[in-house]
mmCIF file of C-alpha atoms and ligand atoms in Angstrom:
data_model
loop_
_atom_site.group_PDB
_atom_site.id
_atom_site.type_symbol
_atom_site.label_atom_id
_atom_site.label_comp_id
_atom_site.label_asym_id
_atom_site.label_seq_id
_atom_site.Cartn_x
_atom_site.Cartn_y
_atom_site.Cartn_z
ATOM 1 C CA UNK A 10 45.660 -3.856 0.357
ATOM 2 C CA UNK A 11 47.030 -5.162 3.861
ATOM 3 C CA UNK A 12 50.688 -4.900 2.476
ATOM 4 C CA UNK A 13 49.956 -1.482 1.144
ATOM 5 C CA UNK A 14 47.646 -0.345 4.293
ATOM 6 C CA UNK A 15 50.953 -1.384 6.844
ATOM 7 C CA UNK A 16 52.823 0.759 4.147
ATOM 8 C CA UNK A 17 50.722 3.647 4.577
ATOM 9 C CA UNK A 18 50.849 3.559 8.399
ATOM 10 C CA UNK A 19 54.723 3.938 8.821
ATOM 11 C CA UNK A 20 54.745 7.843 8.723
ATOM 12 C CA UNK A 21 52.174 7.423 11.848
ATOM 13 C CA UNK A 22 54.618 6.014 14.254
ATOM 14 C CA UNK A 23 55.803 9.167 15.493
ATOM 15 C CA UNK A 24 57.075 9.311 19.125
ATOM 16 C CA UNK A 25 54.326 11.512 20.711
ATOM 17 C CA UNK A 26 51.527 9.279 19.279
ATOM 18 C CA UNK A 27 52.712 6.158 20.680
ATOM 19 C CA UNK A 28 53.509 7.846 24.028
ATOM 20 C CA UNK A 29 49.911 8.320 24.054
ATOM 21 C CA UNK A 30 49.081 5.239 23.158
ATOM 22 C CA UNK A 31 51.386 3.345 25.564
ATOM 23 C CA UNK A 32 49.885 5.289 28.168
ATOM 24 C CA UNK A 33 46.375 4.137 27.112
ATOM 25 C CA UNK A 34 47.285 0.660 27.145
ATOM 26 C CA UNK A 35 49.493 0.980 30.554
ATOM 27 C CA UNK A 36 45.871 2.935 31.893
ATOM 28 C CA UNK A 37 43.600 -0.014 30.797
ATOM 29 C CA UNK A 38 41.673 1.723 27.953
ATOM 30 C CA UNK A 39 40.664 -0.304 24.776
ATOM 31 C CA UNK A 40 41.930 0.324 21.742
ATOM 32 C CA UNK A 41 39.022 0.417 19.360
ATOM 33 C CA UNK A 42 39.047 0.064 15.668
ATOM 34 C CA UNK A 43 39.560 3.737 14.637
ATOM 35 C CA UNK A 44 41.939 5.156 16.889
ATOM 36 C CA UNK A 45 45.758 5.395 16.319
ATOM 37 C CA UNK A 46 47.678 2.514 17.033
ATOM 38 C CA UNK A 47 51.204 1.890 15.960
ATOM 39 C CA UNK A 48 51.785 0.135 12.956
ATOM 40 C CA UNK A 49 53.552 -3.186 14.621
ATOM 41 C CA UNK A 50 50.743 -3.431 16.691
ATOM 42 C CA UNK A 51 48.240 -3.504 14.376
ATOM 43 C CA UNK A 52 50.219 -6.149 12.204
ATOM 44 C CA UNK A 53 51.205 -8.059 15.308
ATOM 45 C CA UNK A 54 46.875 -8.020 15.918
ATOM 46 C CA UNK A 55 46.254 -8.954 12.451
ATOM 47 C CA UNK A 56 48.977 -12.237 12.589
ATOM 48 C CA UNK A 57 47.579 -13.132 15.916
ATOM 49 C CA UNK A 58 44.178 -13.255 15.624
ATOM 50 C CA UNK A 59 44.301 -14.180 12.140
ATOM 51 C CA UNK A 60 45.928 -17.017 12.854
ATOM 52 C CA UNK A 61 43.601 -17.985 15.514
ATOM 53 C CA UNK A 62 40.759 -17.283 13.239
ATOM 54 C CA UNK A 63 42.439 -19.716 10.694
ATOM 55 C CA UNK A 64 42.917 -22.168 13.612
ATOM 56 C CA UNK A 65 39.395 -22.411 14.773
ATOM 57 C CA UNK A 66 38.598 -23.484 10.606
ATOM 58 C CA UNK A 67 41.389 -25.824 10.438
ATOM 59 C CA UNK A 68 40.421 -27.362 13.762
ATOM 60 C CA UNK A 69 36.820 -28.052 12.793
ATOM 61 C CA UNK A 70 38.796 -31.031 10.396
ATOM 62 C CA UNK A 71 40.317 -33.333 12.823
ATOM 63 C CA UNK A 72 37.253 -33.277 14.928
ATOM 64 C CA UNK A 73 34.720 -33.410 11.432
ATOM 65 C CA UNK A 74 36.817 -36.385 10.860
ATOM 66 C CA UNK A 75 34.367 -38.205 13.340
ATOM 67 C CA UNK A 76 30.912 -36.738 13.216
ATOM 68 C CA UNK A 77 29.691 -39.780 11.307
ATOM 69 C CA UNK A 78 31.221 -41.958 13.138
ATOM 70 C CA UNK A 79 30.655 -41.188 16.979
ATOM 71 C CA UNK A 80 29.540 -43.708 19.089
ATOM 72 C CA UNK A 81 25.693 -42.524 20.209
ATOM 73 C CA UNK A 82 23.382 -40.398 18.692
ATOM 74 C CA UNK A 83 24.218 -38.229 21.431
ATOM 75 C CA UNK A 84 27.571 -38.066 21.161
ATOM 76 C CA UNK A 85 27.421 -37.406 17.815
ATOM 77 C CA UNK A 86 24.781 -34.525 18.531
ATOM 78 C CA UNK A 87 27.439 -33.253 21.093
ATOM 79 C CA UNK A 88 30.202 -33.160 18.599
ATOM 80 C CA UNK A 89 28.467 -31.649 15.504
ATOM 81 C CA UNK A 90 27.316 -28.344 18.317
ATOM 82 C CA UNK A 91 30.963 -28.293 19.144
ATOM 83 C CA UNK A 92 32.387 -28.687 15.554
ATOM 84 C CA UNK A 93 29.702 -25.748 14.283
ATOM 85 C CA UNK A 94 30.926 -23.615 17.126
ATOM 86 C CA UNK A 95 34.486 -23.611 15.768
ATOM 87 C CA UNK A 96 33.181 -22.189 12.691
ATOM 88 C CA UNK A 97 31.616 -19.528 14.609
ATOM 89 C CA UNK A 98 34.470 -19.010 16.384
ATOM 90 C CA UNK A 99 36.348 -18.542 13.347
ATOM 91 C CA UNK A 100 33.674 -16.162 11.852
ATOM 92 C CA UNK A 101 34.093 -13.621 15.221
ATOM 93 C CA UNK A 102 37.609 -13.082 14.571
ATOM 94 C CA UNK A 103 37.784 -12.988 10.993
ATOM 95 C CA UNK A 104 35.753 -9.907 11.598
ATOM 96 C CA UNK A 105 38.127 -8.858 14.474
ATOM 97 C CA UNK A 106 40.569 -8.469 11.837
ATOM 98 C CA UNK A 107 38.629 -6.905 9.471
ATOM 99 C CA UNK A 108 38.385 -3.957 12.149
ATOM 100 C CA UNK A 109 42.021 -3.984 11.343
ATOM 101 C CA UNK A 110 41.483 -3.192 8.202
ATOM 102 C CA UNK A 111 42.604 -6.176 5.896
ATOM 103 C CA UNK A 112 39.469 -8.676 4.706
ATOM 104 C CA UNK A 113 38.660 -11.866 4.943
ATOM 105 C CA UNK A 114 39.472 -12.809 1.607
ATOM 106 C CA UNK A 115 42.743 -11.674 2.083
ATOM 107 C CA UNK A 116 43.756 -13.369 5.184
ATOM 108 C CA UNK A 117 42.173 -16.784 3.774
ATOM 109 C CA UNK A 118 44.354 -16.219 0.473
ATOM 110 C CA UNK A 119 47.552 -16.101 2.879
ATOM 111 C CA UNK A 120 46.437 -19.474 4.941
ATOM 112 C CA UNK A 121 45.682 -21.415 1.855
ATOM 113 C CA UNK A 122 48.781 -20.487 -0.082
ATOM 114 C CA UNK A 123 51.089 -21.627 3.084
ATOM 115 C CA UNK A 124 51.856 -17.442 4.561
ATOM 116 C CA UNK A 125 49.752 -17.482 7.544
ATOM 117 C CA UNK A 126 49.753 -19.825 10.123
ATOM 118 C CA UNK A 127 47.053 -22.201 12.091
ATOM 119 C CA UNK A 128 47.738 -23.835 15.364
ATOM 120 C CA UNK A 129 50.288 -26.682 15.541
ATOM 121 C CA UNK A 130 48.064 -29.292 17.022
ATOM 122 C CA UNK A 131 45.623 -29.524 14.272
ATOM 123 C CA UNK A 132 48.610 -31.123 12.061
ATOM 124 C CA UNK A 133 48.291 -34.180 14.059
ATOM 125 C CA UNK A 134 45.775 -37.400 13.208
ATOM 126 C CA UNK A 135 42.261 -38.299 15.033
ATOM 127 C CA UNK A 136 42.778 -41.977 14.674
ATOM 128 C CA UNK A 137 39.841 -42.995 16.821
ATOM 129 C CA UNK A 138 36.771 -42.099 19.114
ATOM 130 C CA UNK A 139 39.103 -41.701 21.977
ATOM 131 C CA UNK A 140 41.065 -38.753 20.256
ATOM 132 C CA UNK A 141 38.508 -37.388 20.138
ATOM 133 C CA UNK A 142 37.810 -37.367 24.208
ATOM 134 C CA UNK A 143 41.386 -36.498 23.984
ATOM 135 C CA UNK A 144 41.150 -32.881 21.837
ATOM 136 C CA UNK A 145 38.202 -31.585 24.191
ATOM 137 C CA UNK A 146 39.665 -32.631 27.062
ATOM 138 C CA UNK A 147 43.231 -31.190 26.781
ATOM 139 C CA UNK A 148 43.052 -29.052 23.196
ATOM 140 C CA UNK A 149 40.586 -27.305 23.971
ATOM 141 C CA UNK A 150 41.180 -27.022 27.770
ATOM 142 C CA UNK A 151 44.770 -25.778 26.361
ATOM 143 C CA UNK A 152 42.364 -23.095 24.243
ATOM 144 C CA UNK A 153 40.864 -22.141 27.277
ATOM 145 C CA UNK A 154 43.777 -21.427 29.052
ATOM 146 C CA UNK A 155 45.246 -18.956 26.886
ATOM 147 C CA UNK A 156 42.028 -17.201 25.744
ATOM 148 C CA UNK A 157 40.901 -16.838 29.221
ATOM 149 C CA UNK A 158 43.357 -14.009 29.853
ATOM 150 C CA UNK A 159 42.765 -13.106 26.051
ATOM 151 C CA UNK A 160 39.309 -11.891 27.187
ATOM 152 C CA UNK A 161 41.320 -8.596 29.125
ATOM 153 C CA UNK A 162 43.443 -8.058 25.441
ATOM 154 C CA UNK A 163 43.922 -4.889 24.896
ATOM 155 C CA UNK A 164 42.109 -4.367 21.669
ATOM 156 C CA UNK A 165 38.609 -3.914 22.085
ATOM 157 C CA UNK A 166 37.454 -6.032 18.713
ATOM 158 C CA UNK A 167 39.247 -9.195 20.133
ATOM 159 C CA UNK A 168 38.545 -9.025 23.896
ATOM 160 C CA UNK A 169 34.510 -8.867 22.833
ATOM 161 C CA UNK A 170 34.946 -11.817 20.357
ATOM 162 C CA UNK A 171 37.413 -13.789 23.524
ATOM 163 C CA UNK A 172 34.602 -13.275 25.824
ATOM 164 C CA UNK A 173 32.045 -15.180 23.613
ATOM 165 C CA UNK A 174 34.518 -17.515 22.816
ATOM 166 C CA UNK A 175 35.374 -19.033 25.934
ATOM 167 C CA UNK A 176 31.765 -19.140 27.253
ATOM 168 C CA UNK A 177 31.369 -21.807 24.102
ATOM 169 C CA UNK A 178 35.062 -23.273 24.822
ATOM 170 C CA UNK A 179 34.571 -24.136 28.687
ATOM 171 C CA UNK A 180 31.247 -26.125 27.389
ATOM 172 C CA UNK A 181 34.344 -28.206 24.797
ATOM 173 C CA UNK A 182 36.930 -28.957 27.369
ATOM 174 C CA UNK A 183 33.542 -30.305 29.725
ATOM 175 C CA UNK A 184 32.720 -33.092 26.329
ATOM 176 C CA UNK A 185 35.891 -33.924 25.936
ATOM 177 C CA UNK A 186 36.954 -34.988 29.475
ATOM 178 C CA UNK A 187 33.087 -36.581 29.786
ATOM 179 C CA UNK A 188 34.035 -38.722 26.753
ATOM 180 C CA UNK A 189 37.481 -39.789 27.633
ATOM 181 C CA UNK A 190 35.936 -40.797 31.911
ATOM 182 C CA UNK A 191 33.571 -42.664 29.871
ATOM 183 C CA UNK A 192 36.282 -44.515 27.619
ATOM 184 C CA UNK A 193 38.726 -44.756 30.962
ATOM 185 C CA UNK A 194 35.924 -45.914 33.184
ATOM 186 C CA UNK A 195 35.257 -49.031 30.390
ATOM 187 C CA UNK A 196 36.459 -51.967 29.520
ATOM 188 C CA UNK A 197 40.439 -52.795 29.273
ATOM 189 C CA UNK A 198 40.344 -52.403 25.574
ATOM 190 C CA UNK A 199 38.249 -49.017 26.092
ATOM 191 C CA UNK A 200 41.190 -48.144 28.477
ATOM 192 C CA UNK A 201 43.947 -48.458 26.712
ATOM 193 C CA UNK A 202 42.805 -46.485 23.881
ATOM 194 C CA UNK A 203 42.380 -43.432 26.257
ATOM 195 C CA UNK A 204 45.671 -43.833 27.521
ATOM 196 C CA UNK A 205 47.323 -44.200 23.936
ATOM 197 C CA UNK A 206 45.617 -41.101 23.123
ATOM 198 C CA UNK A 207 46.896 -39.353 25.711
ATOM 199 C CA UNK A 208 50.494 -40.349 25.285
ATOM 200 C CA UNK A 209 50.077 -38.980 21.645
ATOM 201 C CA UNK A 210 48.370 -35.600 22.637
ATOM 202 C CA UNK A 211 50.420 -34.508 26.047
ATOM 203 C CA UNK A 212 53.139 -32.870 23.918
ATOM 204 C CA UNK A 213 51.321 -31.444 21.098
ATOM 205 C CA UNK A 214 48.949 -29.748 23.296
ATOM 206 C CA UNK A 215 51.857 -28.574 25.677
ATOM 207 C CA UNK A 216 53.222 -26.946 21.909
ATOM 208 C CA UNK A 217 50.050 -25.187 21.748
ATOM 209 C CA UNK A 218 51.547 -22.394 24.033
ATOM 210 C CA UNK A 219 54.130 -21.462 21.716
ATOM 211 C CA UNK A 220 57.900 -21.646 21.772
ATOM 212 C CA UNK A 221 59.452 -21.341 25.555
ATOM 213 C CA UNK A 222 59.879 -17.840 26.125
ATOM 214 C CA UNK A 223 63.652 -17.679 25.440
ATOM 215 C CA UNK A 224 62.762 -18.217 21.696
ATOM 216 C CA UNK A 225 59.691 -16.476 21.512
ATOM 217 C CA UNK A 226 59.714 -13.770 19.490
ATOM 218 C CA UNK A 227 56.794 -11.739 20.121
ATOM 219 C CA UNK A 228 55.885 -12.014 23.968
ATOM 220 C CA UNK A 229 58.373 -8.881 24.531
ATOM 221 C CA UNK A 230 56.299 -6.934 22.796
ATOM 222 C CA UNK A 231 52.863 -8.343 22.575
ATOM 223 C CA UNK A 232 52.794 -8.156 26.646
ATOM 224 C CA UNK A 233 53.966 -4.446 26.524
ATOM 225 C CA UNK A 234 51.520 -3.333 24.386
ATOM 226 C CA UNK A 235 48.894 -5.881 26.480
ATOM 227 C CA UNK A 236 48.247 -8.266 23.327
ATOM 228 C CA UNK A 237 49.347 -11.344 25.172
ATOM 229 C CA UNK A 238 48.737 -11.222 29.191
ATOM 230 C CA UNK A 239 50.884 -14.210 30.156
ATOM 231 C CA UNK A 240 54.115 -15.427 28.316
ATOM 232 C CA UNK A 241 53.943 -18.643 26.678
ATOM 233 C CA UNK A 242 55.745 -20.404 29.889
ATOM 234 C CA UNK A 243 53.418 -19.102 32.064
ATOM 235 C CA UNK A 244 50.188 -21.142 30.506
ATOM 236 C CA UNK A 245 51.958 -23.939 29.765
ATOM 237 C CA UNK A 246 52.108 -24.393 33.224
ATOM 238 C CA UNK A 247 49.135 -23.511 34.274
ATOM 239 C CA UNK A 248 47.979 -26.025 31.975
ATOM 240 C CA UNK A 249 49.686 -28.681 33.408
ATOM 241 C CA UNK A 250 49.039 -27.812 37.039
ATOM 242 C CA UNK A 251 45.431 -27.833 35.812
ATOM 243 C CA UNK A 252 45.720 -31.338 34.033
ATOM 244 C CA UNK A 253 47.441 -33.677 35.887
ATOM 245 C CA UNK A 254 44.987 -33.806 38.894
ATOM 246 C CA UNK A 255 42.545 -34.696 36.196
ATOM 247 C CA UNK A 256 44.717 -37.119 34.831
ATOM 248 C CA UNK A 257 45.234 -39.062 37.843
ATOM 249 C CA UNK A 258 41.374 -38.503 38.786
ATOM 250 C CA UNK A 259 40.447 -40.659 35.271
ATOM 251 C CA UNK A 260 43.633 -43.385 36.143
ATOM 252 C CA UNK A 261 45.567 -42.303 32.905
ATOM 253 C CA UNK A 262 49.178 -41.876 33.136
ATOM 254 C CA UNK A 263 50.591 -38.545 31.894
ATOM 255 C CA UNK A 264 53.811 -39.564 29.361
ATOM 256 C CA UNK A 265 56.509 -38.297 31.182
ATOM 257 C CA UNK A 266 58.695 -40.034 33.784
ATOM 258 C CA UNK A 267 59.918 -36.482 34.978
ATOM 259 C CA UNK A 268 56.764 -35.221 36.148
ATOM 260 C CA UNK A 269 56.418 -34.514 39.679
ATOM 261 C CA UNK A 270 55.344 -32.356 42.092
ATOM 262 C CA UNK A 271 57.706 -29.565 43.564
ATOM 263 C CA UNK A 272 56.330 -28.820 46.765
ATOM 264 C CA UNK A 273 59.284 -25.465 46.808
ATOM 265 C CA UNK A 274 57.553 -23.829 43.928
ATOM 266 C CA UNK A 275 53.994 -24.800 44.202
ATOM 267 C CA UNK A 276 53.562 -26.409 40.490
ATOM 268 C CA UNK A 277 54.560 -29.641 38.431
ATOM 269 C CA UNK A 278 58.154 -30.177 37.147
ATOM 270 C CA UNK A 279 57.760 -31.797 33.688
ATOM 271 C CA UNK A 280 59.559 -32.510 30.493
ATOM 272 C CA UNK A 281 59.580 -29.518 27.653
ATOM 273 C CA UNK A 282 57.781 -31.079 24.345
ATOM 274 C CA UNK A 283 60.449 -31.739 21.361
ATOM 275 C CA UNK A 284 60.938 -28.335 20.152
ATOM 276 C CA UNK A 285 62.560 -29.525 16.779
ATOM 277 C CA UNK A 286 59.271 -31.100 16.512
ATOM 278 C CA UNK A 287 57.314 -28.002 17.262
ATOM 279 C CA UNK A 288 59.267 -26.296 14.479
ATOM 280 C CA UNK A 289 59.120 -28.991 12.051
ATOM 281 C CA UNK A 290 55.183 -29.140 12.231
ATOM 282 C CA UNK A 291 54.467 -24.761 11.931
ATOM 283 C CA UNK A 292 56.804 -25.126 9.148
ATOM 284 C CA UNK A 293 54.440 -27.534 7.121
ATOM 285 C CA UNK A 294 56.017 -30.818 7.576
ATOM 286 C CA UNK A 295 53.633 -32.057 10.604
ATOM 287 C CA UNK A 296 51.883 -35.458 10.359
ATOM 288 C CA UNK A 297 48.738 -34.173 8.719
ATOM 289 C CA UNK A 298 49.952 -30.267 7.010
ATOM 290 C CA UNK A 299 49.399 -31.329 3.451
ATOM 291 C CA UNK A 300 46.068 -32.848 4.140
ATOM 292 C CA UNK A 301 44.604 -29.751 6.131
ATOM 293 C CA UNK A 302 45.524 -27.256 3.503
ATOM 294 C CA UNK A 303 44.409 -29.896 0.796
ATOM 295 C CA UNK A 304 41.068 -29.979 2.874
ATOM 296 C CA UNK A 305 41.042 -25.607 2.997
ATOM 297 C CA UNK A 306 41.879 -25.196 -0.730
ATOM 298 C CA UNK A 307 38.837 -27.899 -1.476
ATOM 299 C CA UNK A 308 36.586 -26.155 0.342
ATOM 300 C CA UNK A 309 37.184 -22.588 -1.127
ATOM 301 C CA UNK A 310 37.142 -23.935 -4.394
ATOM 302 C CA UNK A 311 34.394 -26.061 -3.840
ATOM 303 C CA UNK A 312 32.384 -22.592 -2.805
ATOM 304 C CA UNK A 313 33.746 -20.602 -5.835
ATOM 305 C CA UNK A 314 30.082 -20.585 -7.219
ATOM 306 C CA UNK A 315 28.557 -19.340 -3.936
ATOM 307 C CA UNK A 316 30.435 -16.281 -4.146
ATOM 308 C CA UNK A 317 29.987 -15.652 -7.898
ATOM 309 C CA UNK A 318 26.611 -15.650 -7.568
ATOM 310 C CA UNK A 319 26.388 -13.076 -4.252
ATOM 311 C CA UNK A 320 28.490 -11.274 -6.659
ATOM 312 C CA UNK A 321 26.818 -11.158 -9.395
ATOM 313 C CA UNK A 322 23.395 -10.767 -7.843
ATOM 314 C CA UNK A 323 24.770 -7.883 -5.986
ATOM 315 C CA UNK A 324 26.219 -6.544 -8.924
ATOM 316 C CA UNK A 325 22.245 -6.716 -10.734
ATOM 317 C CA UNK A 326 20.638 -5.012 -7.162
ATOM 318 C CA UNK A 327 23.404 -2.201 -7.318
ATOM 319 C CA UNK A 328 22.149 -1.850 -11.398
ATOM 320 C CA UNK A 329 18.321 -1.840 -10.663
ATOM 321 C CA UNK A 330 17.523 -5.298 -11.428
ATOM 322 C CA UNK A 331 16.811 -6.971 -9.055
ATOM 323 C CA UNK A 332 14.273 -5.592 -6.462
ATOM 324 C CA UNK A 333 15.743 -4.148 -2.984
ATOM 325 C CA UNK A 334 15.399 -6.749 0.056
HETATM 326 N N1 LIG B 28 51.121 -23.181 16.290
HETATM 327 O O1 LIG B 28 56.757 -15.407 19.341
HETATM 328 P P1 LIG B 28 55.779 -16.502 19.544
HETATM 329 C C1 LIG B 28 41.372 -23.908 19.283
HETATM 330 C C2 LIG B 28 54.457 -19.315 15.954
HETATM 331 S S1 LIG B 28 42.118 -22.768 18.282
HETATM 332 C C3 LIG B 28 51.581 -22.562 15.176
HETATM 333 O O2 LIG B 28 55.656 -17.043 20.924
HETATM 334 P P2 LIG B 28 53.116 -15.352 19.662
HETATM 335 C C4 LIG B 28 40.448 -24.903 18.779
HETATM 336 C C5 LIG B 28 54.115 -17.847 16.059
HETATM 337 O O3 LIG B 28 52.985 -17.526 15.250
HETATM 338 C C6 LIG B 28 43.460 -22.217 19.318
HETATM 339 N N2 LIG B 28 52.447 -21.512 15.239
HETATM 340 O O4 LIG B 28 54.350 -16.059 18.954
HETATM 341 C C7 LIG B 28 39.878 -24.783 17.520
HETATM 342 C C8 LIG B 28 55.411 -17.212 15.590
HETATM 343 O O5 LIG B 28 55.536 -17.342 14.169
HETATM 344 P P3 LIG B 28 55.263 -16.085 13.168
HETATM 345 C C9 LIG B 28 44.315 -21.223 18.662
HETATM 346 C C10 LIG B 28 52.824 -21.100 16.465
HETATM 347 O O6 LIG B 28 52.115 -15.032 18.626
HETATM 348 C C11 LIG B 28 39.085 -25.792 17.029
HETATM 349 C C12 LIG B 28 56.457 -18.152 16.176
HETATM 350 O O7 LIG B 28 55.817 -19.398 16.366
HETATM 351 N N3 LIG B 28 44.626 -20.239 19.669
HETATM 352 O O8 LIG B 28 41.700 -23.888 20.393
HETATM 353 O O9 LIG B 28 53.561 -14.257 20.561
HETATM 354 C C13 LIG B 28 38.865 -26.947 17.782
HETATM 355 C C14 LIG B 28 57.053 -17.648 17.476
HETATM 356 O O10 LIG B 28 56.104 -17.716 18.550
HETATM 357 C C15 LIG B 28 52.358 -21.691 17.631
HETATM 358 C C16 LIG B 28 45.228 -19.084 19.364
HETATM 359 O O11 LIG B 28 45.555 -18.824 18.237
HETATM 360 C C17 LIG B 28 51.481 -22.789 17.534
HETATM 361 N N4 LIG B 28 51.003 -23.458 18.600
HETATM 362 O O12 LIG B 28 52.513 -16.497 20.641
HETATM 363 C C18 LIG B 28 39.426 -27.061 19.043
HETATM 364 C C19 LIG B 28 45.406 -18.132 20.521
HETATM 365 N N5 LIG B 28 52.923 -21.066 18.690
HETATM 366 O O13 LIG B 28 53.788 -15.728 13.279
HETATM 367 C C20 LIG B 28 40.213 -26.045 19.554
HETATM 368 C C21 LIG B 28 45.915 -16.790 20.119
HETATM 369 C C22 LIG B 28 53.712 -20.102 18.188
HETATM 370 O O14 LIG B 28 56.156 -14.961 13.591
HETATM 371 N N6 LIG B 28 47.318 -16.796 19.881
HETATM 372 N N7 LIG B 28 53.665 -20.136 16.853
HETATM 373 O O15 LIG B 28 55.581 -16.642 11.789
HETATM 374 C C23 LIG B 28 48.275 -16.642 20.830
HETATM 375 O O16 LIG B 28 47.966 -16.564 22.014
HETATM 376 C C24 LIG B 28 49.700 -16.562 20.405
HETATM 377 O O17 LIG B 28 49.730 -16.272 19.023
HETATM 378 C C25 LIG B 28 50.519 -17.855 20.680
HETATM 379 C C26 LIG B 28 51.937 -17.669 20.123
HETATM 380 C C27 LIG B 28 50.616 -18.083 22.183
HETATM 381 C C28 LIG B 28 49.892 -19.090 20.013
#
């Protein structure tokens, strides 16, 4: 149906329509569900935020990982909130891109069989309790960063779901750095395990931004049409402005000997993650790619007989046997 609906659309891209349109978006008015759009954007909306619909699912595993093991009963309490808002979070966008016009179903069928991507950093391990400080602290404060401006996205669907979102996220980033202080305010041991988790998280969550913008091949024209706000650069160093203050502040040492500050431009210099890495990982060969889609394909297997039996009992209401709720 999506293949066919993007099909459908191409006769609509005619240049007096998107005139309109681009002078919509350039004005600041939402594009809601039923009006025109042109066909690229609504498959450019439909990749994006069903990929960050997919990553919100995907990154309820690492952190899962951990539930029964966290420290305190309040830590774990902490944790399972957080994880169960990820699946919320998923939940608002997959019906985000449903307004598109292509169903849930369909976009799950393209993550599990390997077409449709999730976010890089959920292909790497949670080896212990301090990764775990680790992912609130700079995953999801890297989340924050780029969903913040998300909020002001030019599709209406998306900016409404963004605004819930980040209310839930900011609440994330606060758990994570409260449980890394705690394990870089303890004992040696507790210490070192803090720092070792943040020499193995710096660079994937510095990937989370996407490609630098020379090789980015959407920014162009997901800024024109007010998709994306802020090229991929542009976070990624916001992020890092934002991080290494809080860094230093817990006595952890960021992992690269060419940070520094440049007093000329106002931000941090620092060292651009291994983008043969970065590639390696979003095309399935990260640490941990096997597992998660393992994991995904489990689940929706696992639930087959949930959905044959809304099926079927829908099928006997729609018949008249079953009584009407
Ligand atoms: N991982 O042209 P570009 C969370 C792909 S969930 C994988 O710059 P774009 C959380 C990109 O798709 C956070 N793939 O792309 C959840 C494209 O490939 P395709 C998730 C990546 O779209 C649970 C190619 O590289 N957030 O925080 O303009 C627990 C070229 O890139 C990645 C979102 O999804 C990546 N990191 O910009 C805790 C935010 N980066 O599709 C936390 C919404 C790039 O042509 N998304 N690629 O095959 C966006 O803002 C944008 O899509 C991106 C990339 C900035 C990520």
């Amino acid at each position: 149906m999506y293949a066919q609906m993007v099909k459908s659309e191409a006769t609509n891209d005619d240049p007096e329509k998107l005139a309109e349109f681009q002078a919509k978006i350039d004005a600041d008015i939402k594009i809601e569900p039923k009006d025109w759009m042109p066909q690229g954007y609504r498959k450019t909306l439909i990749r994006q935020i069903g990929q960050h619909a997919h990553s919100e699912i995907v990154g309820q595993l690492p952190e899962g990982n951990w539930i029964t093991r966290a420290p305190t009963l309040e830590r774990k309490a902490i944790l399972l909130a957080k994880v169960q808002d990820e699946a919320g979070h998923g939940l608002y966008l997959y019906c985000a891109a449903e307004t598109l016009g292509v169903s849930r179903d369909e976009i799950t069928e393209m993550l599990l069989d390997g077409r449709m991507k999730y976010s890089s950093i959920f292909n790497y391990p949670t080896l212990n309790w301090a990764d775990i400080g680790a992912v609130g602290w700079l995953v999801d404060g890297a989340a924050i960063m780029n969903q913040v401006p998300l909020q002001r996205t030019s599709y209406g669907p998306y900016s409404r779901a963004m605004i819930r979102i980040c209310k839930e996220e900011s609440f994330h980033q606060r758990q994570g750095y409260d449980a890394i202080r705690k394990m870089a305010e303890g004992t040696p041991e507790q210490k070192k395990m803090a720092q070792d988790a943040l020499n193995r998280f710096w660079y994937p969550s510095l990937m989370m931004f996407g490609p630098s913008d020379k090789d980015s091949v959407h920014s162009a024209q997901s800024m024109a049409w007010k998709i994306k706000i802020n090229t991929n650069d542009e976070l990624r160093q916001k992020f890092v402005d934002q991080t290494v203050p809080q860094a230093e502040y817990l006595g952890l040492t960021v992992p690269d000997p060419d940070l520094k500050w440049n007093e000329e431009r106002g931000h941090y210099d620092f060292s651009e993650p291994d983008w043969s890495e970065f590639f390696d990982v979003i095309q399935g060969n990260g640490p941990c790619n096997t597992d998660r889609l393992a994991a995904r394909n489990k689940a929706w297997d696992d639930g087959q007989w949930v959905r044959d039996g809304l099926l079927a009992h829908a099928k006997k209401k729609r018949a008249g046997q079953v009584a009407a709720e």
